[in-house]
């Protein structure tokens, strides 16, 4: 049994698709317990039993559509009109636009490709140091993960069976904290780079607003609809997807109909990858819960730590290591069911746990060896990976500080949930 | 040439397969959007709704998950721990890649077989009021069979590359 487990781990590290490794471990467990292997089919079919799951393909598709249109350019123009006049304004613009776009596209790496291509040259043109720009754009790619309606938030809600609208509220303040800390760092780095600040122009704001007229209702419909309880998250996703499709293809005509199948396919590749892992994880999780793995983990953890604070510290270290190895989606699906009961024993609020979990995993996008953003940025901006590492490092440190604050200040996450 | 004909036939199969995957994804995603929005319209303006819509929506999610998973196997886009291909020179990464593809093919075949057993066993069940459940669930063994086939092809392609020792490289992200 142990030999098999080590073999599976080895295969995972060698790059076997994670869903095959998880499925194999579940079936190995079944074999041990004398459960018929047919059970794996029943568990995978459980994908069709989970509520709100249709939100994941629909939001992902809407996000890919937006990133293929000129919406990223309009978003940057609008943000620039509102924030660009401040000192260090363009860095601020980059942070805000990235956070907004990531929230709507679900942290799949499209932010770096869609927005980075506009922001990176613009920052260079405005005389910001090259390393700073590279780090900013790379870390911006996963900023906004904590804002509604990002995919990881929805996935956590589905897995942990926590109300998703509550999670959407829980993410607001911690997400803002990350933004403010990064903005502060940007001001500090560029404190000597005193360009005469631009001037604020109502005319430019008006022009940018007019240009974005069709996309402007989106955040209000989606967020307003969900927060007010008028839409379930899956309904908001359907409205968003259909609306974006109609606007970008038929009204603005920025995406040709014949390109649609490829965009759909491209977006669904990610969705398929996430959902199939979800399916096989249902099998491995149920097996582990039957086998009493959470209780065993709890007794191990109980030997190490006693207070909630030390538990959170242990959790944080664990999540940072996990995030360096696993992508955020696999990590949520695999680990949340095991961590949830343990965290409950230490009195950690499930909303707070979710935000800490996602915030810590967000760092995983930026940490070697597998940080997705590092590779996308290296590829997209044609920079050596070592340079991307070092350029991103200061941003990683700032984000780590913010994650520590988020972990040890539960009210920050929980406060808005109960308002 | 026999091998020429074979490779042409395989190429045609590949194009056909990709086209079918894409068509299915377009169909499923469109159906999902229209069904969900239709439900909202019915609820808002007519104070009613389709009783089976929610269940159908969930079956659509299952289908999208499985069809997209087959597509992801073709495009090598399944989530994985991607250290090897990024840090190990291509010529040393080939043999582990072979191993991994063979393993994935085996597991998918295994799941395909056992889910087929399950479908056969639950033949009398129904979904969506009176539709036999195998209509909705039959995609499960089929999808895993196709993934098994896909990973076997990846394995074979890799195997012949190792034999020939040609320096072809799988493109980056």
Coordinates of C-alpha atoms in Angstrom, one line a residue, chain A:
Chain A
X1 CA 0.0 0.0 0.0
X2 CA 2.7 2.4 1.0
X3 CA 4.8 1.4 -2.0
X4 CA 1.8 2.1 -4.3
X5 CA 1.3 5.5 -2.7
X6 CA 4.9 6.5 -3.2
X7 CA 4.6 5.3 -6.8
X8 CA 1.6 7.5 -7.3
X9 CA 3.3 10.5 -5.8
X10 CA 6.2 9.9 -8.1
X11 CA 4.0 9.8 -11.1
X12 CA 2.3 13.0 -10.0
X13 CA 5.6 14.7 -9.7
X14 CA 6.7 13.4 -13.1
X15 CA 3.6 15.2 -14.5
X16 CA 0.9 12.6 -14.7
X17 CA -2.5 14.3 -15.1
X18 CA -3.7 14.9 -11.5
X19 CA -7.1 13.4 -12.1
X20 CA -5.5 10.0 -13.0
X21 CA -3.4 10.0 -9.9
X22 CA -6.4 10.9 -7.7
X23 CA -8.6 8.3 -9.4
X24 CA -5.9 5.7 -8.9
X25 CA -5.5 6.4 -5.3
X26 CA -9.3 6.3 -4.7
X27 CA -9.5 2.9 -6.5
X28 CA -6.5 1.6 -4.5
X29 CA -8.5 2.6 -1.4
X30 CA -11.6 0.8 -2.7
X31 CA -9.6 -2.3 -3.4
X32 CA -8.2 -2.3 0.2
X33 CA -11.7 -1.9 1.7
X34 CA -13.3 -4.4 -0.6
X35 CA -15.6 -1.8 -2.2
X36 CA -16.6 -2.6 -5.8
X37 CA -14.6 -0.4 -8.2
X38 CA -17.9 0.6 -9.9
X39 CA -18.2 3.1 -7.1
X40 CA -15.8 5.3 -8.9
X41 CA -18.4 5.8 -11.6
X42 CA -21.1 6.8 -9.1
X43 CA -18.7 9.3 -7.5
X44 CA -17.8 10.9 -10.9
X45 CA -21.5 11.1 -11.8
X46 CA -21.8 13.1 -8.6
X47 CA -20.6 16.1 -10.7
X48 CA -24.3 16.2 -11.8
X49 CA -25.5 16.4 -8.2
X50 CA -23.7 19.5 -7.0
X51 CA -25.5 22.9 -6.9
X52 CA -24.4 26.0 -8.7
X53 CA -21.7 24.2 -10.7
X54 CA -22.9 25.5 -14.0
X55 CA -21.5 28.9 -12.9
X56 CA -18.0 27.6 -13.5
X57 CA -18.2 26.9 -17.3
X58 CA -20.4 30.0 -17.9
X59 CA -18.2 32.5 -16.1
X60 CA -15.1 31.0 -17.6
X61 CA -16.6 31.4 -21.1
X62 CA -17.7 35.0 -20.4
X63 CA -14.2 35.8 -19.2
X64 CA -12.5 34.3 -22.3
X65 CA -14.9 36.2 -24.5
X66 CA -14.1 39.5 -22.8
X67 CA -10.4 38.9 -23.0
X68 CA -10.7 38.3 -26.8
X69 CA -12.6 41.5 -27.3
X70 CA -11.4 45.1 -26.9
X71 CA -12.9 45.1 -23.4
X72 CA -9.4 45.0 -21.7
X73 CA -8.4 48.2 -23.6
X74 CA -11.6 49.9 -22.6
X75 CA -11.1 48.9 -19.0
X76 CA -7.6 50.3 -18.9
X77 CA -8.8 53.5 -20.5
X78 CA -11.6 53.9 -18.0
X79 CA -9.4 53.1 -15.0
X80 CA -6.8 55.5 -16.3
X81 CA -9.3 58.3 -16.7
X82 CA -10.4 57.8 -13.1
X83 CA -7.1 57.1 -11.3
X84 CA -4.3 58.0 -13.8
X85 CA -4.0 61.6 -12.6
X86 CA -2.6 60.6 -9.2
X87 CA 1.2 60.4 -8.7
X88 CA 2.2 56.8 -9.5
X89 CA -1.1 56.7 -11.2
X90 CA -0.4 54.2 -13.9
X91 CA 0.8 51.6 -11.4
X92 CA -2.4 52.1 -9.6
X93 CA -4.3 51.8 -12.8
X94 CA -2.6 48.5 -13.5
X95 CA -3.4 47.1 -10.1
X96 CA -7.0 48.1 -10.2
X97 CA -7.6 47.0 -13.7
X98 CA -5.9 43.6 -13.1
X99 CA -7.9 43.0 -10.0
X100 CA -11.2 43.8 -11.7
X101 CA -10.4 41.7 -14.7
X102 CA -9.2 38.7 -12.8
X103 CA -12.3 38.7 -10.7
X104 CA -14.4 38.5 -13.8
X105 CA -12.2 35.9 -15.6
X106 CA -11.4 33.6 -12.7
X107 CA -7.6 33.7 -12.4
X108 CA -6.9 31.4 -15.2
X109 CA -3.9 33.4 -16.5
X110 CA -5.8 35.3 -19.1
X111 CA -5.3 38.6 -17.2
X112 CA -1.6 38.6 -17.9
X113 CA -2.2 37.9 -21.6
X114 CA -5.1 40.3 -22.1
X115 CA -4.1 43.2 -19.8
X116 CA -0.3 42.7 -19.6
X117 CA 0.0 43.3 -23.3
X118 CA -1.5 46.8 -22.8
X119 CA -0.1 47.7 -19.4
X120 CA 3.5 46.5 -19.7
X121 CA 4.4 48.7 -22.7
X122 CA 2.4 51.6 -21.2
X123 CA 4.3 51.4 -17.9
X124 CA 7.6 51.3 -19.7
X125 CA 6.6 54.3 -21.8
X126 CA 5.9 56.2 -18.6
X127 CA 9.4 55.6 -17.3
X128 CA 8.7 53.0 -14.6
X129 CA 11.7 50.7 -14.0
X130 CA 11.6 47.5 -16.0
X131 CA 11.8 45.1 -13.1
X132 CA 9.0 46.8 -11.4
X133 CA 6.8 46.6 -14.4
X134 CA 7.4 43.0 -15.0
X135 CA 6.8 42.1 -11.3
X136 CA 3.6 44.3 -11.2
X137 CA 2.1 42.7 -14.3
X138 CA 3.0 39.2 -13.3
X139 CA 1.6 39.5 -9.8
X140 CA -1.4 41.4 -11.2
X141 CA -2.4 38.3 -13.0
X142 CA -3.8 36.7 -9.9
X143 CA -4.8 39.8 -8.0
X144 CA -8.5 40.0 -7.6
X145 CA -8.9 36.4 -6.8
X146 CA -10.8 37.3 -3.6
X147 CA -13.3 39.5 -5.4
X148 CA -16.7 38.2 -6.7
X149 CA -17.4 36.4 -9.0
X150 CA -14.0 34.7 -9.2
X151 CA -14.0 31.0 -10.0
X152 CA -11.9 29.9 -6.9
X153 CA -14.4 31.6 -4.6
X154 CA -17.3 29.8 -6.3
X155 CA -15.5 26.5 -6.2
X156 CA -14.7 26.9 -2.5
X157 CA -18.4 27.7 -1.8
X158 CA -19.5 24.6 -3.6
X159 CA -17.0 22.3 -2.0
X160 CA -17.3 23.7 1.6
X161 CA -21.0 24.1 1.3
X162 CA -20.8 27.7 2.4
X163 CA -23.2 30.3 1.0
X164 CA -21.5 31.8 -2.0
X165 CA -22.9 35.3 -1.6
X166 CA -21.5 35.3 1.9
X167 CA -18.1 34.3 0.5
X168 CA -18.4 37.1 -2.0
X169 CA -18.8 39.6 0.8
X170 CA -16.0 38.0 2.9
X171 CA -13.5 38.5 0.1
X172 CA -14.0 42.3 -0.3
X173 CA -11.9 43.7 2.6
X174 CA -9.1 41.2 2.4
X175 CA -8.9 41.8 -1.4
X176 CA -8.8 45.5 -0.8
X177 CA -6.1 45.1 1.8
X178 CA -3.9 43.3 -0.9
X179 CA -4.6 46.1 -3.3
X180 CA -3.8 48.9 -0.9
X181 CA -0.5 47.2 0.3
X182 CA 0.6 46.7 -3.3
X183 CA -0.3 50.3 -4.2
X184 CA 1.7 51.5 -1.2
X185 CA 4.7 49.5 -2.3
X186 CA 4.3 51.0 -5.8
X187 CA 4.3 54.5 -4.4
X188 CA 7.4 53.8 -2.4
X189 CA 9.4 52.3 -5.2
X190 CA 8.6 55.2 -7.5
X191 CA 8.9 57.9 -4.9
X192 CA 11.9 59.5 -6.8
X193 CA 10.3 59.0 -10.2
X194 CA 8.5 62.3 -9.9
X195 CA 6.7 62.9 -13.1
X196 CA 4.3 65.9 -13.1
X197 CA 1.0 64.3 -12.2
X198 CA -1.4 64.3 -15.0
X199 CA -4.6 66.2 -14.7
X200 CA -8.0 64.8 -14.1
X201 CA -10.4 65.4 -16.9
X202 CA -14.2 64.9 -16.8
X203 CA -14.2 64.9 -20.5
X204 CA -11.9 61.9 -20.6
X205 CA -13.9 60.1 -17.9
X206 CA -17.0 60.8 -20.0
X207 CA -15.4 59.5 -23.2
X208 CA -14.2 56.3 -21.5
X209 CA -17.6 55.8 -19.9
X210 CA -19.3 56.2 -23.2
X211 CA -16.9 53.8 -24.9
X212 CA -17.6 51.1 -22.2
X213 CA -21.3 51.8 -22.2
X214 CA -22.2 48.2 -23.1
X215 CA -20.0 46.6 -20.5
X216 CA -20.8 49.0 -17.7
X217 CA -24.1 47.2 -16.6
X218 CA -22.2 43.9 -16.1
X219 CA -20.7 44.4 -12.6
X220 CA -24.0 45.9 -11.4
X221 CA -26.2 43.1 -12.8
X222 CA -23.9 40.4 -11.6
X223 CA -22.8 41.7 -8.2
X224 CA -26.1 43.6 -7.5
X225 CA -28.1 40.5 -8.5
X226 CA -26.1 38.1 -6.3
X227 CA -25.7 40.4 -3.3
X228 CA -29.4 41.3 -3.3
X229 CA -30.3 37.6 -3.5
X230 CA -32.2 38.2 -6.8
X231 CA -29.9 35.8 -8.7
X232 CA -28.3 32.5 -7.6
X233 CA -24.7 32.6 -8.7
X234 CA -25.3 30.1 -11.5
X235 CA -28.1 32.3 -12.9
X236 CA -25.9 35.4 -12.7
X237 CA -23.3 33.4 -14.6
X238 CA -25.8 32.5 -17.3
X239 CA -27.0 36.1 -17.7
X240 CA -23.3 37.3 -17.9
X241 CA -22.3 34.7 -20.5
X242 CA -25.3 35.4 -22.7
X243 CA -25.0 39.1 -22.3
X244 CA -21.3 39.2 -23.1
X245 CA -21.9 37.0 -26.1
X246 CA -24.6 39.2 -27.5
X247 CA -22.6 42.4 -26.9
X248 CA -19.2 41.4 -28.1
X249 CA -20.4 39.4 -31.1
X250 CA -23.6 41.0 -32.3
X251 CA -23.6 44.6 -31.1
X252 CA -19.9 45.6 -30.9
X253 CA -18.9 43.0 -33.5
X254 CA -15.4 42.6 -32.0
X255 CA -15.5 38.8 -32.1
X256 CA -16.4 37.0 -35.3
X257 CA -19.0 34.2 -35.1
X258 CA -16.6 31.8 -36.8
X259 CA -14.1 32.4 -34.0
X260 CA -16.6 31.4 -31.3
X261 CA -16.1 27.6 -31.4
X262 CA -12.4 28.0 -30.8
X263 CA -12.9 30.5 -27.9
X264 CA -15.5 28.1 -26.4
X265 CA -13.1 25.2 -26.8
X266 CA -10.2 27.1 -25.3
X267 CA -12.3 28.2 -22.3
X268 CA -13.8 24.7 -21.7
X269 CA -10.3 23.1 -21.7
X270 CA -9.7 24.7 -18.3
X271 CA -13.2 23.9 -17.2
X272 CA -12.9 20.2 -18.1
X273 CA -9.6 20.1 -16.3
X274 CA -11.1 21.5 -13.1
X275 CA -14.4 19.5 -13.2
X276 CA -12.8 16.1 -13.9
X277 CA -10.5 16.6 -10.9
X278 CA -13.6 17.5 -8.9
X279 CA -15.3 14.3 -10.0
X280 CA -12.5 11.9 -9.1
X281 CA -11.8 13.9 -5.9
X282 CA -15.4 13.2 -4.8
X283 CA -14.3 9.6 -4.9
X284 CA -11.0 10.0 -3.0
X285 CA -12.5 12.4 -0.5
X286 CA -15.4 10.1 0.4
X287 CA -13.1 7.2 0.7
X288 CA -10.7 9.2 3.0
X289 CA -13.6 10.4 5.2
X290 CA -14.9 6.8 5.5
X291 CA -11.4 5.7 6.4
X292 CA -11.3 8.4 9.1
X293 CA -8.4 10.4 7.6
X294 CA -9.7 13.8 8.9
X295 CA -9.8 12.4 12.5
X296 CA -6.2 11.0 12.1
X297 CA -5.0 14.3 10.7
X298 CA -6.7 16.1 13.6
X299 CA -5.0 13.9 16.2
X300 CA -1.6 14.7 14.5
X301 CA -2.4 18.4 14.4
X302 CA -3.6 18.3 18.0
X303 CA -0.2 17.0 19.1
X304 CA 1.5 19.9 17.3
X305 CA -0.7 22.9 18.2
X306 CA -3.3 23.7 20.8
X307 CA -4.5 27.3 20.2
X308 CA -6.4 28.6 17.2
X309 CA -3.6 31.0 16.4
X310 CA -0.9 28.3 16.3
X311 CA -3.3 26.2 14.2
X312 CA -3.6 29.1 11.7
X313 CA 0.2 29.4 11.6
X314 CA 0.5 25.7 10.8
X315 CA -2.2 26.0 8.2
X316 CA -0.6 28.9 6.6
X317 CA 2.8 27.2 6.3
X318 CA 1.1 24.1 4.9
X319 CA -0.9 26.1 2.3
X320 CA 2.2 28.0 1.2
X321 CA 3.9 24.8 0.5
X322 CA 0.8 23.3 -1.1
X323 CA 0.4 26.4 -3.3
X324 CA 4.0 26.1 -4.6
X325 CA 3.2 22.6 -5.9
X326 CA -0.5 22.4 -6.8
X327 CA -2.7 24.8 -8.8
X328 CA -5.5 26.6 -6.8
X329 CA -8.3 24.6 -8.3
X330 CA -6.9 21.1 -7.5
X331 CA -5.9 22.3 -4.1
X332 CA -9.4 23.5 -3.2
X333 CA -11.1 20.3 -4.4
X334 CA -8.6 18.0 -2.8
X335 CA -7.7 19.7 0.5
X336 CA -10.7 21.8 1.6
X337 CA -12.8 18.7 2.6
X338 CA -10.0 17.5 4.8
X339 CA -9.0 20.8 6.4
X340 CA -12.6 22.0 7.0
X341 CA -13.5 19.6 9.9
X342 CA -10.1 20.2 11.5
X343 CA -10.4 24.0 11.3
X344 CA -13.9 23.7 12.8
X345 CA -12.4 22.0 15.8
X346 CA -10.2 25.1 16.4
X347 CA -13.2 27.4 16.0
X348 CA -12.0 28.8 12.6
X349 CA -15.0 30.4 10.8
X350 CA -15.5 28.6 7.4
X351 CA -15.7 32.0 5.6
X352 CA -12.4 33.0 7.1
X353 CA -10.9 29.7 6.3
X354 CA -11.9 30.1 2.7
X355 CA -10.4 33.5 2.3
X356 CA -7.2 32.4 4.0
X357 CA -7.1 29.4 1.8
X358 CA -7.5 31.3 -1.4
X359 CA -5.2 34.2 -0.4
X360 CA -2.4 31.7 0.5
X361 CA -3.0 29.8 -2.8
X362 CA -2.8 33.1 -4.7
X363 CA 0.9 33.3 -3.7
X364 CA 1.3 29.9 -5.4
X365 CA 0.8 31.6 -8.7
X366 CA 4.1 33.4 -8.0
X367 CA 6.2 30.9 -6.3
X368 CA 8.7 28.5 -8.0
X369 CA 8.7 25.7 -9.1
X370 CA 5.3 25.7 -10.7
X371 CA 3.9 29.3 -10.3
X372 CA 1.7 29.6 -13.4
X373 CA 2.0 33.4 -13.6
X374 CA 5.7 33.3 -13.7
X375 CA 5.7 31.0 -16.8
X376 CA 2.9 32.9 -18.6
X377 CA 4.7 36.2 -18.0
X378 CA 8.0 34.8 -19.1
X379 CA 6.4 33.4 -22.2
X380 CA 4.3 36.4 -23.0
X381 CA 6.9 39.1 -22.5
X382 CA 9.8 37.0 -23.7
X383 CA 11.9 37.4 -20.6
X384 CA 14.1 34.8 -19.0
X385 CA 12.3 33.0 -16.1
X386 CA 15.0 33.9 -13.6
X387 CA 14.4 37.6 -14.3
X388 CA 10.7 37.1 -13.8
X389 CA 11.4 35.4 -10.5
X390 CA 13.5 38.2 -9.1
X391 CA 11.2 40.9 -10.5
X392 CA 8.2 39.4 -8.9
X393 CA 9.9 38.7 -5.5
X394 CA 9.2 42.0 -3.8
X395 CA 5.5 41.7 -4.8
X396 CA 5.5 38.2 -3.4
X397 CA 6.8 39.5 -0.1
X398 CA 4.2 42.2 0.1
X399 CA 1.4 39.7 -0.7
X400 CA 2.8 37.3 1.9
X401 CA 2.5 40.1 4.5
X402 CA -1.1 40.7 3.5
X403 CA -1.9 37.0 3.7
X404 CA -0.5 36.9 7.3
X405 CA -2.6 39.9 8.2
X406 CA -5.7 38.2 6.6
X407 CA -5.0 34.9 8.5
X408 CA -4.6 36.5 12.0
X409 CA -7.3 39.1 11.6
X410 CA -10.5 37.0 11.1
X411 CA -12.8 40.0 11.5
X412 CA -11.5 41.4 8.3
X413 CA -13.0 38.5 6.4
X414 CA -16.1 37.8 8.6
X415 CA -17.2 41.4 9.3
X416 CA -19.0 42.0 6.0
X417 CA -20.5 38.5 5.9
X418 CA -22.8 39.4 8.8
X419 CA -23.7 42.9 7.7

